[in-house]
mmCIF file of N, CA, C and O in Angstrom:
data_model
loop_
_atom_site.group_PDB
_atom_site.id
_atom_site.type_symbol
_atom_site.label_atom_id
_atom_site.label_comp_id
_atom_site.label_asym_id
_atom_site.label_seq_id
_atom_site.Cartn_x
_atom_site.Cartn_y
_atom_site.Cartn_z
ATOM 1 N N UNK A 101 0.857 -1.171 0.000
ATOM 2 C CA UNK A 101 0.000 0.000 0.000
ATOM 3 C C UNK A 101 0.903 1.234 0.000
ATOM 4 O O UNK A 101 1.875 1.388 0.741
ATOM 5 N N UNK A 102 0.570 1.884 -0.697
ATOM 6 C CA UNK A 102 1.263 3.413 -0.803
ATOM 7 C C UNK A 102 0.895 3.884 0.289
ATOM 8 O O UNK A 102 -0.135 3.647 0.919
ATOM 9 N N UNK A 103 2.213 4.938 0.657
ATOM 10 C CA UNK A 103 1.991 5.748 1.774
ATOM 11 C C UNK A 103 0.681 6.635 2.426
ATOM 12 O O UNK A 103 0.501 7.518 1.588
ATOM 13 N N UNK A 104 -0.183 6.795 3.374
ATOM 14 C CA UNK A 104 -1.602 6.976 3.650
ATOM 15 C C UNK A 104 -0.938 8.810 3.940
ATOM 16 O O UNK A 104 -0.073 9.356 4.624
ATOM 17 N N UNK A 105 -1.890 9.163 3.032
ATOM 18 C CA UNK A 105 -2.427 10.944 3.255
ATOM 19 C C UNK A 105 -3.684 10.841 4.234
ATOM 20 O O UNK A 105 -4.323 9.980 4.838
ATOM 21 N N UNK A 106 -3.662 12.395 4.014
ATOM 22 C CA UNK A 106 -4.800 12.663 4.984
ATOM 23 C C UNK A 106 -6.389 12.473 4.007
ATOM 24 O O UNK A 106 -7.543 12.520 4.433
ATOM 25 N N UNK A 107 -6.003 12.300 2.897
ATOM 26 C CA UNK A 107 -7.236 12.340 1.783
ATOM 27 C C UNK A 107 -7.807 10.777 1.600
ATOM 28 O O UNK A 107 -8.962 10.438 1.342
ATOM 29 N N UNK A 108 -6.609 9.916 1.818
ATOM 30 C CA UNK A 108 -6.986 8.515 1.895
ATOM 31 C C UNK A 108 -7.916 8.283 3.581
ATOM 32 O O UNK A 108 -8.830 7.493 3.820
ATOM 33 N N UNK A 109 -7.640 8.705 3.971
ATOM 34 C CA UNK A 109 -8.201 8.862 5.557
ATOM 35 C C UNK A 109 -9.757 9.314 5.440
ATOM 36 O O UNK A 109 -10.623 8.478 5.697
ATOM 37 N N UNK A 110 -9.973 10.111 5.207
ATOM 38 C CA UNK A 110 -11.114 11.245 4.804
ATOM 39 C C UNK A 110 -12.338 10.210 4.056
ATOM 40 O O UNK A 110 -13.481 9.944 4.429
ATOM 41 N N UNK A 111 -11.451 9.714 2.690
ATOM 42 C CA UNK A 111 -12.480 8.884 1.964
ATOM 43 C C UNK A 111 -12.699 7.505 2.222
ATOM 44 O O UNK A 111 -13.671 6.929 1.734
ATOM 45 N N UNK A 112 -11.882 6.934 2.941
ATOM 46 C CA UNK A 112 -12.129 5.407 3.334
ATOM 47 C C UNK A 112 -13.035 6.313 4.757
ATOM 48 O O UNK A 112 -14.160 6.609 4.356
ATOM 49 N N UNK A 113 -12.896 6.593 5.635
ATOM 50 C CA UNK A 113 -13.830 7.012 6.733
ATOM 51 C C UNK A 113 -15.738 7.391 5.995
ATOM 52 O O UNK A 113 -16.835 6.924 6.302
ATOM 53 N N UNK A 114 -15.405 8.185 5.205
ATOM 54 C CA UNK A 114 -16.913 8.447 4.408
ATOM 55 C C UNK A 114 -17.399 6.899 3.474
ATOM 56 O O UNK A 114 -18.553 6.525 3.264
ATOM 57 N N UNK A 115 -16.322 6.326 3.109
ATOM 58 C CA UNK A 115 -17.043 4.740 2.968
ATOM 59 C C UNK A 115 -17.686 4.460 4.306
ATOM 60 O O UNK A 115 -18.886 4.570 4.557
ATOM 61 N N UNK A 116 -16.880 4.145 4.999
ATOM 62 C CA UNK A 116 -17.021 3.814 6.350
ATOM 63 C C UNK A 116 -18.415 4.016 7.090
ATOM 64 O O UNK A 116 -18.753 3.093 7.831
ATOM 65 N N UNK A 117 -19.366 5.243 6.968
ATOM 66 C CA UNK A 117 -20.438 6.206 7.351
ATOM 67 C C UNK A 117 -21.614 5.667 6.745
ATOM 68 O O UNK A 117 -22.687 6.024 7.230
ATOM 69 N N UNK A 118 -21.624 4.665 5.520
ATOM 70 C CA UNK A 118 -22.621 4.154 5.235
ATOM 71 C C UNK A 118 -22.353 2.321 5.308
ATOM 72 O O UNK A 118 -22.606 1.424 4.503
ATOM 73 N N UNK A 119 -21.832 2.328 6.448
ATOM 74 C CA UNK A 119 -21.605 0.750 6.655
ATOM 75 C C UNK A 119 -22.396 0.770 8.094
ATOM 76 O O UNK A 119 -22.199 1.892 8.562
ATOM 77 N N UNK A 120 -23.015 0.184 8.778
ATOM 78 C CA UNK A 120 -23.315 0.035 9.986
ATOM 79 C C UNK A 120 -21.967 -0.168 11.191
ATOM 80 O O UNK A 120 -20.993 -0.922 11.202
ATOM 81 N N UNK A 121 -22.397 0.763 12.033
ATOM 82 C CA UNK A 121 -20.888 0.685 13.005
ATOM 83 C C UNK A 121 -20.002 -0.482 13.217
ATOM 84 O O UNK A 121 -18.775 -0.464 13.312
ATOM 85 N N UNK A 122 -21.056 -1.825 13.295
ATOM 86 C CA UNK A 122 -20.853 -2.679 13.936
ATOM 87 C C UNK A 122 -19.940 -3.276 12.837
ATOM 88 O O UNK A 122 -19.322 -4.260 13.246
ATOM 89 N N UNK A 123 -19.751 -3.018 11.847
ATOM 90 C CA UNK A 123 -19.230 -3.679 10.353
ATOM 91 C C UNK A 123 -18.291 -3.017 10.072
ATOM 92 O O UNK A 123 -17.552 -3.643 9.313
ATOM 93 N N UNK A 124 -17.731 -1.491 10.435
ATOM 94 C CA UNK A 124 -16.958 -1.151 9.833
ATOM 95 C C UNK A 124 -15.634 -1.342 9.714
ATOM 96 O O UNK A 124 -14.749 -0.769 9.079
ATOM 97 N N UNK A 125 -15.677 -2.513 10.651
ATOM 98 C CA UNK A 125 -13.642 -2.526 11.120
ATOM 99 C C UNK A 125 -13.423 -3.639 10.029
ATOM 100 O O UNK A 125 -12.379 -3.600 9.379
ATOM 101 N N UNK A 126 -14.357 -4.639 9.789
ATOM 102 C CA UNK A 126 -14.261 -5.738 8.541
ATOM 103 C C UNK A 126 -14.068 -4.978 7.465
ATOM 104 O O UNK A 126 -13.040 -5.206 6.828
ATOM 105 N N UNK A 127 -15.023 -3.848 6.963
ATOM 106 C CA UNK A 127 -15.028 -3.253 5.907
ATOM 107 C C UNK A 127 -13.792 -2.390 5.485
ATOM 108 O O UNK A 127 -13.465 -2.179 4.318
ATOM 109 N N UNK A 128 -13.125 -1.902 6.647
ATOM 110 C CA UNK A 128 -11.510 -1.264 6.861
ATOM 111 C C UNK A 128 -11.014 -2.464 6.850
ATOM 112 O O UNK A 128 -11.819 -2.849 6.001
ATOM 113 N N UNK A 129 -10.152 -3.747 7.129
ATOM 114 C CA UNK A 129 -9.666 -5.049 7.040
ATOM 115 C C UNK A 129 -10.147 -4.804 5.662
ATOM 116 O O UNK A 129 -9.249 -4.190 5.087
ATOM 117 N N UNK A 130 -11.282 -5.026 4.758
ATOM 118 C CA UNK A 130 -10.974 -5.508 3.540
ATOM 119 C C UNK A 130 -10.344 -4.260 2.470
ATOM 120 O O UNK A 130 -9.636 -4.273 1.464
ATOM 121 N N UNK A 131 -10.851 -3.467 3.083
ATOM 122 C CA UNK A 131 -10.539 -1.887 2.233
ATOM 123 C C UNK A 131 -8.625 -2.078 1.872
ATOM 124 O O UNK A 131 -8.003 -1.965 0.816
ATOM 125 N N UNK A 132 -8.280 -2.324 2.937
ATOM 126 C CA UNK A 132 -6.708 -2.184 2.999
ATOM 127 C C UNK A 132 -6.118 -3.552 2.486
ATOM 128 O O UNK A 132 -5.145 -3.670 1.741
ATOM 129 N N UNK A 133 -7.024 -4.748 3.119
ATOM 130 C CA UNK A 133 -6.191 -6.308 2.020
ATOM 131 C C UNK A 133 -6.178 -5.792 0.270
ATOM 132 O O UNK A 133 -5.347 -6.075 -0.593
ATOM 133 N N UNK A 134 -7.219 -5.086 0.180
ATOM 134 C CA UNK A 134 -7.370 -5.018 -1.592
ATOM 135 C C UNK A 134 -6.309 -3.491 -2.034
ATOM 136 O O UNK A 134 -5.980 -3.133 -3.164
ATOM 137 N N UNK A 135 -6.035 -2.954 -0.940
ATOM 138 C CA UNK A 135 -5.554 -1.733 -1.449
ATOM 139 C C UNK A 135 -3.563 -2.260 -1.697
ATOM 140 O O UNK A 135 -2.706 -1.897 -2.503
ATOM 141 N N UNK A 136 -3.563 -3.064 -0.744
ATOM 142 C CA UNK A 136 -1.943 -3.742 -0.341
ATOM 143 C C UNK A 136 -2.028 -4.285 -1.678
ATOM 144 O O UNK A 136 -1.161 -3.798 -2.404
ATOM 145 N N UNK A 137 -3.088 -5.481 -2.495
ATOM 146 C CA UNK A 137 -3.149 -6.353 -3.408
ATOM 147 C C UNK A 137 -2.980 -5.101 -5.129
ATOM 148 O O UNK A 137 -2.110 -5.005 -5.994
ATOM 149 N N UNK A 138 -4.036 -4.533 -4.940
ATOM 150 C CA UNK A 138 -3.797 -2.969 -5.924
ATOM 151 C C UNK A 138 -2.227 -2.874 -5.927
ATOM 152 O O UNK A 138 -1.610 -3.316 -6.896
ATOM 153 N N UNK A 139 -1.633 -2.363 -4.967
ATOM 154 C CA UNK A 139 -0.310 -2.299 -5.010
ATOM 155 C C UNK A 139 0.850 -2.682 -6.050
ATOM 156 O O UNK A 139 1.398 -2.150 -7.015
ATOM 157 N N UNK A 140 0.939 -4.013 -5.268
ATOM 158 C CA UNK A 140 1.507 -5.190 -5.619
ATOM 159 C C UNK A 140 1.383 -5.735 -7.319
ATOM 160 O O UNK A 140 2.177 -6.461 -7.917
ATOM 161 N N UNK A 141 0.325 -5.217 -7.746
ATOM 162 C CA UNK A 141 -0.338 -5.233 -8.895
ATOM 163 C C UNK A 141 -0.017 -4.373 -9.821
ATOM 164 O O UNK A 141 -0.377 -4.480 -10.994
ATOM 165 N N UNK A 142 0.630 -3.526 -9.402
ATOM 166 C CA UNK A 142 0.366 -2.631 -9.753
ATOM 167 C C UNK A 142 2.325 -2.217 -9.748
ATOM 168 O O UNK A 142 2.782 -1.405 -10.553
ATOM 169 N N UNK A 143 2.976 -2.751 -8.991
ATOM 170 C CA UNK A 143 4.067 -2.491 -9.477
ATOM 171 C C UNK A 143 4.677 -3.709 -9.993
ATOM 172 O O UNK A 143 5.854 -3.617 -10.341
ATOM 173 N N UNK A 144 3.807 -5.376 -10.161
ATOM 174 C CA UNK A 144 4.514 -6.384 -11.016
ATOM 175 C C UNK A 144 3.865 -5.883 -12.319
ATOM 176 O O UNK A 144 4.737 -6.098 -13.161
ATOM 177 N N UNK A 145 2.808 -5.332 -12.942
ATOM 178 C CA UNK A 145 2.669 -5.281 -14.207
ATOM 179 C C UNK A 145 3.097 -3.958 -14.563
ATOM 180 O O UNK A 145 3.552 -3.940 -15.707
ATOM 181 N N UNK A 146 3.108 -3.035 -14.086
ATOM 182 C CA UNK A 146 3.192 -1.163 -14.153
ATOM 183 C C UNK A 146 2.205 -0.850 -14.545
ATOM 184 O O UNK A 146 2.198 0.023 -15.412
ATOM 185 N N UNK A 147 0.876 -1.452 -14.056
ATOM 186 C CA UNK A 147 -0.745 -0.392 -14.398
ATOM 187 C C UNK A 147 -1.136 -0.809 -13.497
ATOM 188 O O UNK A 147 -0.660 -1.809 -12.959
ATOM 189 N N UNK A 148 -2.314 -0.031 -12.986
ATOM 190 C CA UNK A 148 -3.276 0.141 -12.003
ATOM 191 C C UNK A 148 -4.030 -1.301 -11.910
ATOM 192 O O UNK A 148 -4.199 -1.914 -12.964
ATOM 193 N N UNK A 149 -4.515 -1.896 -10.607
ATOM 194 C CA UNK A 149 -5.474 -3.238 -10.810
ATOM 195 C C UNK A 149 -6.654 -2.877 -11.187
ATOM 196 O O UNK A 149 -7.153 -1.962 -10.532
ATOM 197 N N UNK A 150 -7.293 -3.333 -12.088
ATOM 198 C CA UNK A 150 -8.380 -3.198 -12.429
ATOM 199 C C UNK A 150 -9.829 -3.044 -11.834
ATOM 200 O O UNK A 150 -10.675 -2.350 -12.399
ATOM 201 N N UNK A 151 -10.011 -3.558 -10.953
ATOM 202 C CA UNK A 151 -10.713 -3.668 -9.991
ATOM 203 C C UNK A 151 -9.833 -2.757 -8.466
ATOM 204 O O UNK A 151 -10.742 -2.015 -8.094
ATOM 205 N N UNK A 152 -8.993 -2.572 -7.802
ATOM 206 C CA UNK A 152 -8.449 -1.934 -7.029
ATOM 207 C C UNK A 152 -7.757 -0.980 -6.755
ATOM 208 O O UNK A 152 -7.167 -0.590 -5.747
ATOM 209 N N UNK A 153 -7.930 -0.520 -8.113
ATOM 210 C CA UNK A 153 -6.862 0.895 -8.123
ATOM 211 C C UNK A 153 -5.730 1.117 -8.635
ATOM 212 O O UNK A 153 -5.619 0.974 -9.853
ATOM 213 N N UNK A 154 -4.320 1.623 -7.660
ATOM 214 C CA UNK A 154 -3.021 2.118 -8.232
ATOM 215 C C UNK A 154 -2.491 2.043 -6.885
ATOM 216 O O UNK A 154 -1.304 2.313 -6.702
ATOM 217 N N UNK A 155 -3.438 1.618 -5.676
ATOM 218 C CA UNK A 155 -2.639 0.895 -4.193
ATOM 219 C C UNK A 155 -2.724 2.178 -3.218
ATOM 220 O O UNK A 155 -2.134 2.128 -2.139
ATOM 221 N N UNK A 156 -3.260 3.024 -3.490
ATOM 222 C CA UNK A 156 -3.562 3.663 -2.609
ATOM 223 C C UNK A 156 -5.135 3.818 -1.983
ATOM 224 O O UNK A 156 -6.056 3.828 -2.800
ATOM 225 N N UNK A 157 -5.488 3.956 -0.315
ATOM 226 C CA UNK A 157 -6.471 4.006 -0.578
ATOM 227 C C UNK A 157 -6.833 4.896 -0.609
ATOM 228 O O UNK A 157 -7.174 5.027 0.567
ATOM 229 N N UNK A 158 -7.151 6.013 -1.205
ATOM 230 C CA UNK A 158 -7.920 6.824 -1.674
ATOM 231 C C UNK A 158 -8.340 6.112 -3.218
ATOM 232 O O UNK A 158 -9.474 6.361 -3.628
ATOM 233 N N UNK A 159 -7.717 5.505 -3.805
ATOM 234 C CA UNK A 159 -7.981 5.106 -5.336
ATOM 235 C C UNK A 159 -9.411 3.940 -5.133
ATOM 236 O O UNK A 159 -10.375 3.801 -5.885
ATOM 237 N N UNK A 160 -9.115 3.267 -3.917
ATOM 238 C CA UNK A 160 -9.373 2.013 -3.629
ATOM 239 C C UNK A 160 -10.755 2.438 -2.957
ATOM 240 O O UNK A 160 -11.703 1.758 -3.350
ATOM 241 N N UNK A 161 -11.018 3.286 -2.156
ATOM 242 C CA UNK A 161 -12.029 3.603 -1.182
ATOM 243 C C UNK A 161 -13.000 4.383 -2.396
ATOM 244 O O UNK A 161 -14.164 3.987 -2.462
ATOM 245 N N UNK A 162 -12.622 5.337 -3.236
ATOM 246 C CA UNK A 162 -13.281 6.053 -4.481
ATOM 247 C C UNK A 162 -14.084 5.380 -5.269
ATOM 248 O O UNK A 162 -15.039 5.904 -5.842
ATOM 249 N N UNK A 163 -13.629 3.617 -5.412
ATOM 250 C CA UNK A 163 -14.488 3.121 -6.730
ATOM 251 C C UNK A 163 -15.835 1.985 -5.152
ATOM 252 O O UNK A 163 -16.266 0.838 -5.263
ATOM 253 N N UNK A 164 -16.086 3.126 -3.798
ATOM 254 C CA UNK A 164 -17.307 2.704 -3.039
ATOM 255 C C UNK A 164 -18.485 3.885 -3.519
ATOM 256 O O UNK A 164 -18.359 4.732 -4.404
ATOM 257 N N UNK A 165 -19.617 3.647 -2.660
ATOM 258 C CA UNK A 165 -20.546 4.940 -2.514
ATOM 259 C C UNK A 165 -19.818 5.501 -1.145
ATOM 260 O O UNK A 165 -19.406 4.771 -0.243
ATOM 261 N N UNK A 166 -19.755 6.649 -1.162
ATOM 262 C CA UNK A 166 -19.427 7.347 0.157
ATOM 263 C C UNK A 166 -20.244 8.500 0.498
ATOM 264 O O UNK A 166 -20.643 9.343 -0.306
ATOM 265 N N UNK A 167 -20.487 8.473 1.876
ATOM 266 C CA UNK A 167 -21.579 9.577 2.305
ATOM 267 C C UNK A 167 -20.615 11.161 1.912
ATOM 268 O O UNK A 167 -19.426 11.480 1.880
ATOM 269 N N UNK A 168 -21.612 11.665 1.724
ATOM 270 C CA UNK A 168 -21.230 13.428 1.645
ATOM 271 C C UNK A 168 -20.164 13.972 2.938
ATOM 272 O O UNK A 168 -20.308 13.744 4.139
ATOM 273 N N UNK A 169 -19.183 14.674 2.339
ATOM 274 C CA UNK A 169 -18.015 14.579 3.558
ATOM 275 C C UNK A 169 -19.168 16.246 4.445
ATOM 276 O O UNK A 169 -19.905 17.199 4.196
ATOM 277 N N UNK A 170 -18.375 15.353 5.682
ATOM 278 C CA UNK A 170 -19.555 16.314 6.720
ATOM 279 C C UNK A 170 -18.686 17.132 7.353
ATOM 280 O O UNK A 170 -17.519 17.082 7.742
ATOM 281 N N UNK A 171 -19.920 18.187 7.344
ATOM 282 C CA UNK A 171 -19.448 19.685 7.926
ATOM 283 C C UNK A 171 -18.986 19.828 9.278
ATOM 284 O O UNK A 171 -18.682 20.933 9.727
ATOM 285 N N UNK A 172 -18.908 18.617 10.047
ATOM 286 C CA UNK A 172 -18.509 18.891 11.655
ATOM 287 C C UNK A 172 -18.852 17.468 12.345
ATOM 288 O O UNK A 172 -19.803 16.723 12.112
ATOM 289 N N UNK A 173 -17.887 17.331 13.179
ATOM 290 C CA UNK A 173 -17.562 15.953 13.484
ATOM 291 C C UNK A 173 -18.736 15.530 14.297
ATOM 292 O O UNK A 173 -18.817 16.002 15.431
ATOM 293 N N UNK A 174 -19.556 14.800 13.930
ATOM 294 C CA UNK A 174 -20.595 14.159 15.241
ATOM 295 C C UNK A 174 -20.151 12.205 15.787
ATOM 296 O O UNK A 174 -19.175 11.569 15.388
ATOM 297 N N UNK A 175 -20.838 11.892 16.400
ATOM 298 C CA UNK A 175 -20.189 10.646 17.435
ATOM 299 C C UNK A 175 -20.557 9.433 16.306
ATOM 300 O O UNK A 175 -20.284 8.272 16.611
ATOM 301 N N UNK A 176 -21.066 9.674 15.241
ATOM 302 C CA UNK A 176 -21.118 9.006 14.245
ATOM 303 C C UNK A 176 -19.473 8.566 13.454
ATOM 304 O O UNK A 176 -18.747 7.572 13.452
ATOM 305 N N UNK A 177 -19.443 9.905 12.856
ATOM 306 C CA UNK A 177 -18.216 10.343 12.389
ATOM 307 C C UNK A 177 -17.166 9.843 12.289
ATOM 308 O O UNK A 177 -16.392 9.287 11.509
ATOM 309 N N UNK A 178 -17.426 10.428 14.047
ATOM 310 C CA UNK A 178 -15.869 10.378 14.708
ATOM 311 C C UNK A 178 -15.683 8.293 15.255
ATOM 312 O O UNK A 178 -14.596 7.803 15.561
ATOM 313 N N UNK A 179 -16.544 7.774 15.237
ATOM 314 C CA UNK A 179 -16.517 6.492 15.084
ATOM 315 C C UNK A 179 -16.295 5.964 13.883
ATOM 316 O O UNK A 179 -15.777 4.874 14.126
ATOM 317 N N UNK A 180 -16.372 6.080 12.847
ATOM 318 C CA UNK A 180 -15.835 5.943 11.377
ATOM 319 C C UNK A 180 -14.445 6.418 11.129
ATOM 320 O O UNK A 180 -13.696 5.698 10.469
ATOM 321 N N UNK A 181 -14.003 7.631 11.623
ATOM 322 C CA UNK A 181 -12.616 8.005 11.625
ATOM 323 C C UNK A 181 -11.908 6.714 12.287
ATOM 324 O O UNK A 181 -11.049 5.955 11.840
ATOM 325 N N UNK A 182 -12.658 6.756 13.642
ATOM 326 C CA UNK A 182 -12.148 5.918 14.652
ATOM 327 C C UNK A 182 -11.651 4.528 13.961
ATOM 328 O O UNK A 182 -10.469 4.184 13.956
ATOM 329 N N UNK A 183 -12.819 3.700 13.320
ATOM 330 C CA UNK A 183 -12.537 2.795 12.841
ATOM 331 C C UNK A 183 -10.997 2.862 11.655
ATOM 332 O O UNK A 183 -10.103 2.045 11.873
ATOM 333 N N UNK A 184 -10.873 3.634 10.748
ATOM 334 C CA UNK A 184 -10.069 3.972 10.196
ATOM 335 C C UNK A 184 -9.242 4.338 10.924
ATOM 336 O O UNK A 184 -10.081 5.105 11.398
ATOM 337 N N UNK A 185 -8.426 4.533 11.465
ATOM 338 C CA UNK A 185 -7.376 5.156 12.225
ATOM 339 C C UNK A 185 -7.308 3.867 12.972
ATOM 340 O O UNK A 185 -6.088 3.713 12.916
ATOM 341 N N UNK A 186 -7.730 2.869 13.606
ATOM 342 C CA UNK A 186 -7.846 1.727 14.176
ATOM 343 C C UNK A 186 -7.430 0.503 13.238
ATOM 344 O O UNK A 186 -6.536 -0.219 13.678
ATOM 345 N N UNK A 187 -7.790 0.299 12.424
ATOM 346 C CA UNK A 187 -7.437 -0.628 10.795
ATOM 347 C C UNK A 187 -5.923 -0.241 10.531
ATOM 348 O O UNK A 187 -5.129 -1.145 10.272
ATOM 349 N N UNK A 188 -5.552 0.924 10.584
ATOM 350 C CA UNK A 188 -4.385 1.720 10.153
ATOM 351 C C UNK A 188 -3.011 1.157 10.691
ATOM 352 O O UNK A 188 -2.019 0.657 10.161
ATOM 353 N N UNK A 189 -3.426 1.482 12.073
ATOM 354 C CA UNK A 189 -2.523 1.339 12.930
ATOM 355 C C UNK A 189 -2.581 -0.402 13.048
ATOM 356 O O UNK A 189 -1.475 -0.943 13.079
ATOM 357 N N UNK A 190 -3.307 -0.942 13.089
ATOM 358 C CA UNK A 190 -3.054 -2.444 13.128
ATOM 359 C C UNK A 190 -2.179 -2.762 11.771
ATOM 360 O O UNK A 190 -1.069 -3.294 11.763
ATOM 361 N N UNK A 191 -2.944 -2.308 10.603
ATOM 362 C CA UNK A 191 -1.673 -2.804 9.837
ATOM 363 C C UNK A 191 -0.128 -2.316 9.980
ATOM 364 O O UNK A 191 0.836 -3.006 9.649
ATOM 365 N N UNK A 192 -0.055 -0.929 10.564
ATOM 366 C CA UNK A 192 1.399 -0.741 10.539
ATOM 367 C C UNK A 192 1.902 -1.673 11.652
ATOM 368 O O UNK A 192 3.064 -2.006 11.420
ATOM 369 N N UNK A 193 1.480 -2.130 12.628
ATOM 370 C CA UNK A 193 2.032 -2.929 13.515
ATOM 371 C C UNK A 193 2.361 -3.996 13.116
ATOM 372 O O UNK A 193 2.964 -4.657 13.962
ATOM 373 N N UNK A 194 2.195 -4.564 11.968
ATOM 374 C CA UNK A 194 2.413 -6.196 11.513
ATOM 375 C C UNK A 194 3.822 -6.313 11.137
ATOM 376 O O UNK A 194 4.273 -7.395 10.761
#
């Protein structure tokens, strides 16, 4: 996976907002297995995966529906960030 911006953050979290809370840490787990796989894909052939992008997730989180990015953090939100920022850090720990 390419290095995570703050824009990959932003749009995997607004995926995130139309998943039910209880789902979203699976839905982050798969967001990032396919974004690592994009990658990988993406530098054995030198084009983008077809289905996953160019390995970043922002490329990867873009081809979801994502809720409208919101004007101010509510406990919704900030549990979707949460989840993201939680997924994150587990993978850098591996």
């Amino acid at each position: 996976m390419r290095p995570v911006q703050l824009a990959d953050v932003e749009m995997a979290a607004r995926v995130l907002m139309l998943s039910p809370p209880e789902a979203r840490a699976v839905v982050m787990r798969n967001l990032i297995a396919e974004t690592v796989q994009a990658e990988a894909y993406r530098q054995l052939h030198g084009i983008p995966h077809p289905q996953f992008g160019v390995g970043s997730l922002l490329s990867r989180a873009m081809r979801f529906q994502a809720a409208p990015r919101p004007a101010a953090f509510d406990a919704d939100t900030l549990h979707a960030y949460g989840a993201v920022f939680a997924a994150l850090s587990a993978y850098q720990s591996l």
